[in-house]
Coordinates of C-alpha atoms in Angstrom, one line a residue:
X410 CA -4.0 49.1 5.0
X411 CA -2.5 46.0 4.4
X412 CA 0.7 44.8 6.2
X413 CA 4.2 43.2 4.8
X414 CA 3.5 39.9 3.4
X415 CA 5.5 36.8 5.1
X416 CA 8.8 36.3 3.7
X417 CA 8.6 33.0 1.7
X418 CA 10.9 31.2 4.1
X419 CA 12.6 32.6 7.4
X420 CA 15.9 31.3 8.5
X421 CA 15.1 32.3 11.8
X422 CA 12.9 29.1 11.8
X423 CA 15.4 26.4 10.9
X424 CA 15.9 24.3 14.3
X425 CA 19.3 24.7 14.2
X426 CA 21.8 27.5 13.2
X427 CA 24.5 26.5 11.1
X428 CA 27.7 28.5 11.7
X429 CA 29.9 29.9 8.8
X430 CA 32.7 27.7 10.2
X431 CA 30.6 24.7 9.7
X432 CA 29.7 25.5 6.2
X433 CA 33.2 26.1 5.2
X434 CA 34.2 22.5 6.9
X435 CA 31.2 20.8 5.2
X436 CA 32.2 22.6 1.4
X437 CA 35.8 21.6 1.9
X438 CA 34.6 17.7 2.2
X439 CA 32.7 17.7 -1.0
X440 CA 34.6 16.4 -3.6
X441 CA 33.1 17.8 -7.0
X442 CA 34.5 15.0 -9.0
X443 CA 33.9 12.3 -6.9
X444 CA 30.0 13.4 -7.1
X445 CA 30.2 13.9 -10.9
X446 CA 31.7 10.2 -11.2
X447 CA 29.0 9.1 -8.9
X448 CA 26.2 10.6 -10.7
X449 CA 27.6 9.4 -13.8
X450 CA 28.2 5.7 -12.7
X451 CA 24.9 5.6 -11.1
X452 CA 23.0 7.3 -14.1
X453 CA 24.6 5.1 -16.4
X454 CA 23.1 1.8 -15.4
X455 CA 19.7 1.4 -17.2
X456 CA 16.6 1.9 -14.9
X457 CA 13.4 2.4 -16.6
X458 CA 10.3 1.9 -14.6
X459 CA 9.9 -1.6 -13.5
X460 CA 13.6 -2.5 -13.8
X461 CA 15.4 -0.6 -10.9
X462 CA 17.0 -3.7 -9.6
X463 CA 20.5 -2.8 -10.6
X464 CA 20.7 0.8 -9.9
X465 CA 19.1 -0.3 -6.7
X466 CA 21.9 -2.6 -5.9
X467 CA 24.5 0.0 -6.7
X468 CA 23.1 2.5 -4.0
X469 CA 23.2 -0.2 -1.4
X470 CA 26.6 -1.1 -2.0
X471 CA 27.9 2.4 -2.0
X472 CA 26.0 3.1 1.1
X473 CA 27.3 -0.1 2.7
X474 CA 30.8 1.2 1.9
X475 CA 30.3 4.6 3.2
X476 CA 29.0 3.3 6.3
X477 CA 25.3 4.6 6.0
X478 CA 23.6 1.0 7.3
X479 CA 21.7 0.5 4.1
X480 CA 18.6 -2.3 3.9
X481 CA 16.3 -3.3 1.3
X482 CA 12.2 -2.8 1.9
X483 CA 10.3 -4.0 -1.0
X484 CA 7.1 -5.2 -2.2
X485 CA 8.9 -7.3 -4.8
X486 CA 12.8 -8.3 -4.2
X487 CA 13.2 -7.2 -8.2
X488 CA 11.9 -3.6 -7.1
X489 CA 13.5 -2.4 -3.5
X490 CA 13.7 0.4 -2.1
X491 CA 17.0 1.6 -0.6
X492 CA 17.3 2.9 2.9
X493 CA 20.4 4.3 4.5
X494 CA 20.9 6.5 7.5
X495 CA 23.0 9.0 9.3
X496 CA 23.0 10.7 12.8
X497 CA 20.8 9.7 15.5
X498 CA 23.2 10.3 18.4
X499 CA 21.3 13.0 20.3
X500 CA 18.0 14.7 20.3
X501 CA 17.4 16.4 17.2
X502 CA 14.4 16.3 14.3
X503 CA 14.7 13.6 11.9
X504 CA 14.8 14.4 8.2
X505 CA 14.1 11.9 5.3
X506 CA 15.3 12.6 1.9
X507 CA 14.2 10.7 -1.2
X508 CA 15.0 10.3 -4.9
X509 CA 13.8 8.1 -7.4
X510 CA 15.7 5.4 -9.3
X511 CA 13.4 5.1 -12.3
X512 CA 13.8 7.4 -15.3
X513 CA 11.4 8.3 -18.3
X514 CA 11.9 6.4 -21.0
X515 CA 10.2 4.2 -23.7
X516 CA 8.7 1.5 -22.1
X517 CA 10.6 -1.4 -23.7
X518 CA 7.4 -3.0 -24.8
X519 CA 8.0 -2.6 -28.6
X520 CA 4.8 -3.0 -30.0
X521 CA 3.4 0.1 -27.5
X522 CA 6.3 2.0 -28.0
X523 CA 6.0 2.1 -31.8
X524 CA 2.9 3.8 -31.4
X525 CA 4.2 6.3 -29.4
X526 CA 7.4 7.5 -30.3
X527 CA 8.9 7.9 -33.7
X528 CA 12.1 6.2 -34.6
X529 CA 14.6 9.2 -34.1
X530 CA 12.9 9.6 -30.5
X531 CA 13.4 6.1 -29.4
X532 CA 17.2 6.5 -30.6
X533 CA 17.8 9.4 -28.5
X534 CA 21.1 8.1 -26.3
X535 CA 20.1 10.4 -23.6
X536 CA 17.3 8.1 -22.5
X537 CA 19.9 5.8 -20.9
X538 CA 23.2 7.3 -21.3
X539 CA 25.1 10.0 -19.4
X540 CA 28.2 11.9 -19.9
X541 CA 29.7 15.2 -19.3
X542 CA 29.7 17.2 -22.6
X543 CA 31.8 19.3 -24.1
X544 CA 30.3 22.4 -22.7
X545 CA 30.9 21.3 -19.5
X546 CA 27.2 19.8 -18.8
X547 CA 26.0 16.6 -17.8
X548 CA 23.9 15.2 -20.0
X549 CA 21.3 12.2 -19.9
X550 CA 17.6 12.1 -18.5
X551 CA 18.9 9.7 -15.7
X552 CA 20.9 12.5 -14.2
X553 CA 18.1 14.8 -14.7
X554 CA 15.5 12.9 -13.2
X555 CA 16.4 11.9 -10.9
X556 CA 19.8 10.4 -10.0
X557 CA 21.7 13.4 -10.3
X558 CA 19.9 14.9 -7.1
X559 CA 20.2 11.4 -5.5
X560 CA 23.9 11.6 -6.0
X561 CA 23.8 15.3 -4.3
X562 CA 22.3 14.1 -0.9
X563 CA 24.5 10.8 -1.1
X564 CA 27.8 13.1 -1.2
X565 CA 26.4 15.6 1.0
X566 CA 26.2 12.9 3.8
X567 CA 29.6 11.5 3.1
X568 CA 30.8 15.5 3.3
X569 CA 29.1 15.3 7.0
X570 CA 31.1 12.3 7.9
X571 CA 34.2 13.7 6.4
X572 CA 34.1 17.2 8.4
X573 CA 33.4 15.2 11.6
X574 CA 30.2 16.6 12.1
X575 CA 27.6 14.3 14.0
X576 CA 24.2 14.8 13.6
X577 CA 21.9 14.8 16.7
X578 CA 18.6 13.6 14.7
X579 CA 18.4 11.2 12.3
X580 CA 18.5 11.6 8.7
X581 CA 17.3 8.9 6.3
X582 CA 18.7 8.5 2.8
X583 CA 16.2 6.9 0.3
X584 CA 16.4 5.7 -3.2
X585 CA 12.9 4.7 -4.6
X586 CA 11.5 2.6 -7.3
X587 CA 8.3 3.4 -9.1
X588 CA 8.0 7.2 -9.1
X589 CA 7.4 7.9 -12.6
X590 CA 5.1 5.0 -13.2
X591 CA 3.9 3.1 -14.6
X592 CA 0.0 2.6 -13.6
X593 CA -1.9 -0.6 -13.8
X594 CA -4.5 -0.3 -16.3
X595 CA -6.6 -2.3 -18.6
X596 CA -4.6 -5.7 -19.6
X597 CA -1.4 -4.1 -18.2
X598 CA -2.1 -5.0 -14.7
X599 CA -0.9 -6.7 -11.4
X600 CA 2.1 -5.9 -9.4
X601 CA 4.3 -6.1 -12.5
X602 CA 2.8 -2.8 -13.4
X603 CA 2.9 -1.1 -9.9
X604 CA 4.6 2.3 -9.7
X605 CA 4.4 4.7 -7.2
X606 CA 2.7 1.9 -4.6
X607 CA 5.9 0.4 -4.4
X608 CA 8.1 3.1 -4.2
X609 CA 7.7 6.1 -1.6
X610 CA 4.2 4.8 -0.5
X611 CA 5.7 1.5 0.3
X612 CA 8.8 3.3 1.9
X613 CA 6.6 5.2 4.3
X614 CA 4.5 2.5 5.6
X615 CA 7.1 -0.5 5.7
X616 CA 10.6 1.4 5.5
X617 CA 11.2 1.7 9.3
X618 CA 11.5 5.5 9.3
X619 CA 9.7 8.1 11.6
X620 CA 10.7 11.5 9.8
X621 CA 9.7 14.9 11.0
X622 CA 10.4 16.6 7.5
X623 CA 10.9 15.0 4.1
X624 CA 12.5 16.4 1.1
X625 CA 11.9 14.9 -2.1
X626 CA 15.3 15.7 -4.2
X627 CA 14.7 16.5 -7.5
X628 CA 15.7 19.4 -10.0
X629 CA 13.9 22.6 -9.0
X630 CA 16.5 24.8 -10.5
X631 CA 17.4 25.5 -6.7
X632 CA 13.7 26.9 -6.1
X633 CA 11.4 25.4 -3.4
X634 CA 7.7 24.4 -3.4
X635 CA 5.7 22.5 -0.5
X636 CA 2.7 21.8 -2.8
X637 CA 2.1 19.4 -5.8
X638 CA -0.4 18.0 -8.2
X639 CA -2.2 14.7 -8.3
X640 CA -3.9 13.1 -11.5
X641 CA -6.4 11.2 -12.5
X642 CA -6.8 9.2 -15.8
X643 CA -10.4 9.0 -17.2
X644 CA -11.6 6.8 -19.7
X645 CA -14.2 8.0 -21.9
X646 CA -15.6 5.2 -24.1
X647 CA -18.2 6.0 -26.7
X648 CA -20.2 3.4 -28.5
X649 CA -21.7 2.8 -31.7
X650 CA -22.3 -0.1 -34.4
X651 CA -20.0 -2.4 -35.9
X652 CA -21.5 -2.8 -39.6
X653 CA -19.9 -5.5 -42.1
X654 CA -17.8 -3.4 -44.4
X655 CA -19.8 -4.7 -47.8
X656 CA -23.0 -3.7 -46.5
X657 CA -22.2 -0.2 -45.0
X658 CA -24.2 2.5 -45.9
X659 CA -21.9 5.3 -45.9
X660 CA -23.2 8.5 -44.7
X661 CA -22.7 11.9 -46.3
X662 CA -21.4 13.5 -42.6
X663 CA -19.0 11.8 -40.5
X664 CA -20.8 12.3 -37.3
X665 CA -23.5 10.3 -38.6
X666 CA -21.4 7.0 -38.8
X667 CA -22.1 4.1 -36.9
X668 CA -18.6 3.4 -36.2
X669 CA -17.8 5.4 -33.1
X670 CA -14.0 6.3 -34.2
X671 CA -15.8 8.8 -36.7
X672 CA -17.5 10.6 -33.9
X673 CA -13.7 11.6 -32.3
X674 CA -13.8 14.9 -33.7
X675 CA -16.7 16.4 -32.0
X676 CA -15.8 14.2 -28.6
X677 CA -12.2 15.6 -28.8
X678 CA -13.7 19.3 -29.5
X679 CA -16.1 18.8 -26.5
X680 CA -13.3 17.5 -24.3
X681 CA -11.0 20.2 -25.3
X682 CA -13.3 22.9 -24.7
X683 CA -13.8 21.6 -21.1
X684 CA -10.1 21.1 -20.6
X685 CA -9.6 24.5 -21.2
X686 CA -12.0 26.0 -18.7
X687 CA -10.7 23.3 -16.0
X688 CA -7.3 24.6 -16.4
X689 CA -8.4 28.2 -16.0
X690 CA -10.3 27.5 -12.9
X691 CA -7.9 25.0 -11.2
X692 CA -4.9 27.5 -11.0
X693 CA -3.7 27.1 -7.3
X694 CA -1.7 30.0 -6.1
X695 CA -0.5 29.9 -2.5
X696 CA 2.5 30.7 -0.1
X697 CA 4.3 27.5 -0.9
X698 CA 3.9 26.9 -4.6
X699 CA 1.7 27.8 -7.8
X700 CA -0.1 24.7 -9.4
X701 CA -1.1 25.2 -12.9
X702 CA -3.0 21.9 -13.7
X703 CA -3.0 20.6 -17.3
X704 CA -5.0 18.4 -19.3
X705 CA -4.1 16.2 -22.5
X706 CA -5.3 13.0 -23.9
X707 CA -2.8 10.5 -23.4
X708 CA -3.8 7.5 -25.8
X709 CA -6.8 6.7 -27.9
X710 CA -8.1 2.9 -28.7
X711 CA -10.8 1.4 -31.0
X712 CA -11.2 -1.7 -32.6
X713 CA -8.9 -4.3 -33.6
X714 CA -6.5 -3.9 -36.6
X715 CA -6.1 -7.7 -37.5
X716 CA -9.9 -8.2 -37.4
X717 CA -11.2 -5.1 -39.6
X718 CA -14.3 -6.5 -41.3
X719 CA -16.9 -4.7 -39.4
X720 CA -15.5 -1.4 -37.8
X721 CA -16.0 -1.5 -34.2
X722 CA -18.6 -0.6 -31.6
X723 CA -16.2 0.9 -28.9
X724 CA -13.8 3.7 -29.0
X725 CA -11.8 5.1 -26.0
X726 CA -10.3 8.1 -25.2
X727 CA -7.7 8.2 -22.0
X728 CA -7.7 11.9 -20.6
X729 CA -4.8 12.6 -18.4
X730 CA -6.3 15.4 -15.7
X731 CA -3.9 17.1 -13.2
X732 CA -5.5 17.8 -10.1
X733 CA -4.5 20.6 -7.9
X734 CA -4.2 20.3 -4.0
X735 CA -7.9 20.5 -2.6
X736 CA -9.2 19.2 -5.8
X737 CA -10.8 15.6 -5.8
X738 CA -11.1 13.3 -9.2
X739 CA -15.0 14.0 -9.0
X740 CA -14.7 17.3 -9.8
X741 CA -13.1 16.7 -13.2
X742 CA -15.4 13.6 -13.6
X743 CA -18.5 15.6 -13.1
X744 CA -17.2 18.3 -15.8
X745 CA -16.2 15.7 -18.6
X746 CA -19.7 13.9 -18.0
X747 CA -21.2 17.1 -18.7
X748 CA -19.1 17.7 -21.9
X749 CA -20.1 14.4 -23.1
X750 CA -23.7 14.6 -22.7
X751 CA -23.4 17.5 -25.2
X752 CA -22.1 15.6 -27.8
X753 CA -24.2 13.5 -30.4
X754 CA -23.0 10.0 -29.7
X755 CA -24.9 6.9 -29.5
X756 CA -23.6 6.4 -26.1
X757 CA -20.8 6.9 -23.5
X758 CA -19.5 6.1 -20.3
X759 CA -16.5 7.9 -18.1
X760 CA -14.3 5.8 -15.6
X761 CA -11.8 7.1 -13.5
X762 CA -9.1 4.5 -14.3
X763 CA -6.4 5.9 -11.9
X764 CA -6.8 8.6 -9.2
X765 CA -3.9 10.1 -7.1
X766 CA -5.0 13.5 -5.4
X767 CA -2.2 16.5 -4.8
X768 CA -1.6 17.4 -1.5
X769 CA 0.4 20.7 0.2
X770 CA 2.2 21.2 3.5
X771 CA 0.5 23.6 6.1
X772 CA 2.6 26.8 6.0
X773 CA 3.2 26.9 9.8
X774 CA 4.2 23.0 10.0
X775 CA 6.9 23.3 7.1
X776 CA 8.4 26.7 8.4
X777 CA 10.9 24.8 10.4
X778 CA 12.1 22.8 7.0
X779 CA 11.6 25.8 4.7
X780 CA 13.5 27.9 6.8
X781 CA 16.4 25.5 7.2
X782 CA 16.8 25.2 3.2
X783 CA 16.6 29.1 3.2
X784 CA 19.6 29.0 5.7
X785 CA 21.5 26.7 3.7
X786 CA 20.7 28.4 0.5
X787 CA 21.9 31.7 1.7
X788 CA 25.1 29.7 3.1
X789 CA 25.9 28.2 0.0
X790 CA 24.8 30.3 -2.5
X791 CA 24.7 34.0 -1.0
X792 CA 20.8 34.5 -1.7
X793 CA 17.7 33.2 -0.1
X794 CA 15.7 30.4 -1.7
X795 CA 13.0 31.3 -4.1
X796 CA 9.7 29.9 -4.8
X797 CA 10.1 27.1 -7.7
X798 CA 9.0 27.7 -10.6
X799 CA 5.1 26.6 -11.3
X800 CA 6.0 23.7 -13.5
X801 CA 7.7 22.1 -10.1
X802 CA 4.3 22.3 -8.2
X803 CA 2.3 21.4 -11.1
X804 CA 3.6 17.6 -11.5
X805 CA 3.4 14.7 -9.2
X806 CA 6.5 14.2 -6.9
X807 CA 7.1 12.2 -4.1
X808 CA 6.7 15.0 -1.5
X809 CA 3.0 14.3 -2.2
X810 CA 3.4 11.0 -0.2
X811 CA 4.5 12.8 3.2
X812 CA 2.2 15.7 2.9
X813 CA -0.7 13.4 2.5
X814 CA 0.5 11.8 5.8
X815 CA 1.0 15.0 7.6
X816 CA 4.9 15.1 7.4
X817 CA 5.6 18.6 6.1
X818 CA 7.7 18.1 2.8
X819 CA 9.3 20.0 0.0
X820 CA 10.8 19.5 -3.3
X821 CA 14.1 21.4 -4.1
X822 CA 17.3 20.7 -5.9
X823 CA 19.7 21.3 -8.3
X824 CA 19.1 22.9 -12.0
X825 CA 16.7 20.2 -13.7
X826 CA 18.1 20.5 -17.1
X827 CA 22.0 19.6 -17.8
X828 CA 23.6 20.9 -14.5
X829 CA 27.3 21.7 -14.2
X830 CA 29.5 19.9 -11.9
X831 CA 29.5 23.5 -10.0
X832 CA 25.8 23.2 -10.1
X833 CA 25.6 19.9 -8.3
X834 CA 28.5 20.5 -5.7
X835 CA 25.9 23.5 -4.6
X836 CA 23.2 21.3 -4.2
X837 CA 24.8 18.9 -2.5
X838 CA 26.2 21.5 0.0
X839 CA 22.5 22.8 0.4
X840 CA 21.5 19.3 1.2
X841 CA 24.2 18.8 3.8
X842 CA 23.4 22.0 5.5
X843 CA 20.0 21.6 5.4
X844 CA 20.6 18.0 7.2
X845 CA 22.5 19.8 9.7
X846 CA 19.9 22.8 10.2
X847 CA 17.1 20.4 10.8
X848 CA 18.9 17.2 12.8
X849 CA 21.3 19.4 14.7
X850 CA 24.7 18.9 15.8
X851 CA 26.0 16.6 18.7
X852 CA 29.5 16.4 20.3
X853 CA 28.7 12.8 21.3
X854 CA 30.5 10.5 18.8
X855 CA 28.6 7.3 17.9
X856 CA 29.8 4.0 20.4
X857 CA 31.8 1.5 18.2
X858 CA 29.9 -1.9 18.0
X859 CA 30.9 -4.8 20.0
X860 CA 30.5 -8.5 19.5
X861 CA 27.6 -9.8 21.5
X862 CA 26.2 -13.1 22.2
X863 CA 22.8 -14.6 23.5
X864 CA 24.6 -15.4 26.7
X865 CA 25.9 -11.9 27.1
X866 CA 29.6 -10.3 27.0
X867 CA 31.5 -12.7 29.5
X868 CA 34.1 -14.9 27.9
X869 CA 33.1 -18.1 29.6
X870 CA 29.3 -17.6 30.8
X871 CA 28.6 -20.8 32.2
X872 CA 32.0 -20.6 34.4
X873 CA 31.2 -20.7 38.2

């Protein structure tokens, strides 16, 4: 006989029990129009990866006006993390909320984008523009990923202040560059191409924060997960022979051609068969989320188009492999090498040029945070929080950064695709209630700052 399974989240585990009256006061302090205008203003600042400075400055200025004591912490001045805070006036747990400033978009490197996107795709306005459409939905990738959720927790913090609620513990409000990417690879190397390493990773180690719990605020359709995938990018090079075209003896079958590009068919088939087996064996289904790792060829390189007289000796495939928590890049590498050994090529090598492992929080350790989100969701939406769709635990999100450092972390937020203003207001309320449920409340008011001097507070320190 089996017992009743433990609930996904238990509101009784929240450190502080938020009352209905507190809920009502916070909800009344959330101005939906202000939230939408903030999301649109922030979302309409172009901020592709590597170009987040203007959006970062906007967040800094907004936090400064609202009294959240912001600061900039960055590996480079052009790509800072913005860190504000609220609370810290009593004894309570600390919570960090984070969202990323960069948005998926074409790279802006013209010679690269033209071999990745069709012209119509490049012209899509939603890459950089945001608006409220005629159906009452917010459009634009910057709002969906990820400045919409960022706006929600900023307004949530403001609502706590407007409602006169003083947090006991500290809540850090953070906006990070580089969550989407890129990654330094091949000739695209150095600090200019850093992604995740200068964002939440840098924030964690150099941002002056010490959270007990963390939330990666991203669209999850109001679901929650505390697991996340990593990834490895494998470069699979196949070797052949360059032959001067006028003396080439063209073989009957492509697989016998000296140019390794002609061997791509069998190589792709072998890697595709391996990827199917990898995906089937890698499903990771635990209480905190269901991860379904996927595999896809991201790029192919071979030869030089401006120097075409003798084919090429080298061709490379770049294989994007998702890694579920508890999987290592080595697990995938062994399988890829084995698959390649079965292919008739003159030679090959396999190199993991990028590696980021996936992580998950321990169920017991994350229970207070999960309970707080559940309690907040019940108060805000009248129903318990649900486990997020597997897509949200099958990708990298910055809750991985905190879980890898033993800080229990989740990802949760508004609908990912074209939310309504009501959706965003609901998400803001959940974030505000979660801050209160984690940090707790104190009736002590923060002391007003007074002017100080190295000689003390006296008006005439040298009088005798």
